[in-house]
XYZ file of N, CA and C in Angstrom:
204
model
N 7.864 0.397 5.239
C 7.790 1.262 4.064
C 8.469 2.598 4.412
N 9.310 3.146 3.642
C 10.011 4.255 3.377
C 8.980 5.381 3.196
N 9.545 6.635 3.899
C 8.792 7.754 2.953
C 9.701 8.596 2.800
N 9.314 9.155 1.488
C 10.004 9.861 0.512
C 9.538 11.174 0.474
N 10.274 11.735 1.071
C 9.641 13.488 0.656
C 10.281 13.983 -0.461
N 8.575 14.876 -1.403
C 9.197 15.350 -3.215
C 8.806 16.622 -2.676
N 9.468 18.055 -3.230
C 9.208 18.752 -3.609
C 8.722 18.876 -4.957
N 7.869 19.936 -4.557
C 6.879 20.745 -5.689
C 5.818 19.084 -5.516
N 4.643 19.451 -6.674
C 3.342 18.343 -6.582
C 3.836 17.175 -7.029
N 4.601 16.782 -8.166
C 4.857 15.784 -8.583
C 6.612 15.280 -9.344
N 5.996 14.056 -9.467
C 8.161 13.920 -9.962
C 8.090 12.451 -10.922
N 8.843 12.805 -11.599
C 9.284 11.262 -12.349
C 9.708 10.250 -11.876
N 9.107 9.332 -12.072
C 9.288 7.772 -11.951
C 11.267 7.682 -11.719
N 11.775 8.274 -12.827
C 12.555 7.758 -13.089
C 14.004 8.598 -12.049
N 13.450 9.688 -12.099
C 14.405 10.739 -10.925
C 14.073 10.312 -9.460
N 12.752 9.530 -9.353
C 12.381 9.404 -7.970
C 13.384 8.150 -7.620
N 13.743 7.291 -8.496
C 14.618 5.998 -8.440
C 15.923 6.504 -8.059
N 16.257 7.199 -8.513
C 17.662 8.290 -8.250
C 17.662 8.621 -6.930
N 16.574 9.733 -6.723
C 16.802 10.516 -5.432
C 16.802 9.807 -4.327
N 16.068 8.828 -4.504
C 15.694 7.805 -3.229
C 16.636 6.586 -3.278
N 17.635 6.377 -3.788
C 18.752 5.819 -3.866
C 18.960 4.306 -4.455
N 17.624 4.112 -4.549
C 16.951 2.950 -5.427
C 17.909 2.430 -6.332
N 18.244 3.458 -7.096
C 18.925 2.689 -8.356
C 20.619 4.090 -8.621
N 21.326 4.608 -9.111
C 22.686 4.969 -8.915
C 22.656 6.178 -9.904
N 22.090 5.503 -11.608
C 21.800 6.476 -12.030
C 20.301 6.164 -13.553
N 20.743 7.252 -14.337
C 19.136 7.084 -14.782
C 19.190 5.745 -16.215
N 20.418 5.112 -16.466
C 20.615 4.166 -17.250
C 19.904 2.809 -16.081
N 20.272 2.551 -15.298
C 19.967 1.667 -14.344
C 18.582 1.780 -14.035
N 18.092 2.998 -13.874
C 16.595 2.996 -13.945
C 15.854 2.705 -15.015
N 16.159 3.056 -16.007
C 15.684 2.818 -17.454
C 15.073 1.078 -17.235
N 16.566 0.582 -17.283
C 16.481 -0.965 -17.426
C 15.612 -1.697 -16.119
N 15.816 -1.104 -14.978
C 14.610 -1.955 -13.941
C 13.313 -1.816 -14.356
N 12.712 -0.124 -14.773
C 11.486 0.093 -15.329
C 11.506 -0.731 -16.413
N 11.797 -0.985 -17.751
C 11.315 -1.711 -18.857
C 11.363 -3.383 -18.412
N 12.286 -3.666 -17.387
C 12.224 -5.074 -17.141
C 10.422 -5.206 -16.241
N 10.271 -4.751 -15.681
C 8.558 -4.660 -15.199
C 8.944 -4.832 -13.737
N 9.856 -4.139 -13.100
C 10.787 -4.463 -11.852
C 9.757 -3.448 -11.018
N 9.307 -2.249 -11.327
C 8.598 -1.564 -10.578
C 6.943 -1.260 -10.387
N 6.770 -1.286 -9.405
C 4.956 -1.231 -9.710
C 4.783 0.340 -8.799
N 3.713 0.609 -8.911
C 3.523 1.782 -8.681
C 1.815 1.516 -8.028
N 1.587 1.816 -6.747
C 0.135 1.411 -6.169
C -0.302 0.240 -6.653
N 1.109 -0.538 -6.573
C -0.038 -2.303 -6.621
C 0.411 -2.477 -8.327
N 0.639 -1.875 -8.972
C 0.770 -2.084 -10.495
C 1.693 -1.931 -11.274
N 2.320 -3.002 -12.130
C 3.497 -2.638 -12.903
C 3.653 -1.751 -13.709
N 4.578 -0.900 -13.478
C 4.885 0.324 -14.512
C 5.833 0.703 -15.259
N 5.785 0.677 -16.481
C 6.920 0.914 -17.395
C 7.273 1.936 -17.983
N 6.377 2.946 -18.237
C 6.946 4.360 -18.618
C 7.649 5.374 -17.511
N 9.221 5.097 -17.712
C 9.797 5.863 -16.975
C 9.458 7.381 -16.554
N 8.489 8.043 -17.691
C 8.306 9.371 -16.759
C 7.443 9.417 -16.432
N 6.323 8.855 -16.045
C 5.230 8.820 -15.224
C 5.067 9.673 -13.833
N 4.291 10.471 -14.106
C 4.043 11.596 -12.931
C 3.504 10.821 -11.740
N 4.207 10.810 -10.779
C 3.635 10.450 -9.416
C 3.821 11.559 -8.389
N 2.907 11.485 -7.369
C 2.299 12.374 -6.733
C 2.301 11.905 -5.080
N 2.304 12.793 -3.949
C 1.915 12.510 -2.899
C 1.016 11.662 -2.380
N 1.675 10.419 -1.694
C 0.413 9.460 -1.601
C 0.392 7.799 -2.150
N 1.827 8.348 -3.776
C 1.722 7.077 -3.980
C 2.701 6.054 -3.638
N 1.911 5.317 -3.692
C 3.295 3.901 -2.916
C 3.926 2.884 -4.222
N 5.583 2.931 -3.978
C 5.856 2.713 -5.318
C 7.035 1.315 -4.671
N 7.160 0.336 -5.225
C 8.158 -0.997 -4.944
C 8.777 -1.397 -6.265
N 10.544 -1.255 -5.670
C 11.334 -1.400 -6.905
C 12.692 -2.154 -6.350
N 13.254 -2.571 -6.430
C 14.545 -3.457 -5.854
C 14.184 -3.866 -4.405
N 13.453 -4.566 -4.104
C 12.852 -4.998 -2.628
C 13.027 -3.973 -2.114
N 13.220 -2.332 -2.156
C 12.606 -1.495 -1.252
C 10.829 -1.187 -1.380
N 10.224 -0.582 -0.364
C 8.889 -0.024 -0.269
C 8.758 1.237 -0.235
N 8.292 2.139 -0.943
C 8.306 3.895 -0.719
C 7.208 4.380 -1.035
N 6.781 5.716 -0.357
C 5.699 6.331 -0.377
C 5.805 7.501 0.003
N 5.408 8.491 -1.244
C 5.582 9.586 -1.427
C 4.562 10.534 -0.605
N 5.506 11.230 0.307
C 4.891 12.678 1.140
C 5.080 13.830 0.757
């Protein structure tokens, strides 16, 4: 598992796919999130802006990440 360091407390689902190189840009993220491609602590998640926080562990294109 990857860790991902965010500044400030929290970040979007959908910028975190970006920064962490996951996906290229935020059209490509769009479409993995609505396909049910990402889970977020064990659970599928579809609203791309979903606040995540230090701690959580998120799996999206066979990578593993977890936010410090």
């Amino acid at each position: 598992m990857r860790e991902v360091e965010i500044r400030g407390d929290t970040i979007r689902l959908g910028q975190l796919l970006k920064v962490a190189g996951v996906v290229d840009s935020g059209g490509e993220a769009k479409t993995l999130i609505a396909d049910g491609e990402v889970t977020v602590n064990g659970e599928v998640e579809t609203r791309r802006g979903r606040q995540l926080h230090a701690g959580d562990e998120l799996a999206a294109a066979g990578q593993e990440l977890r936010l410090v």
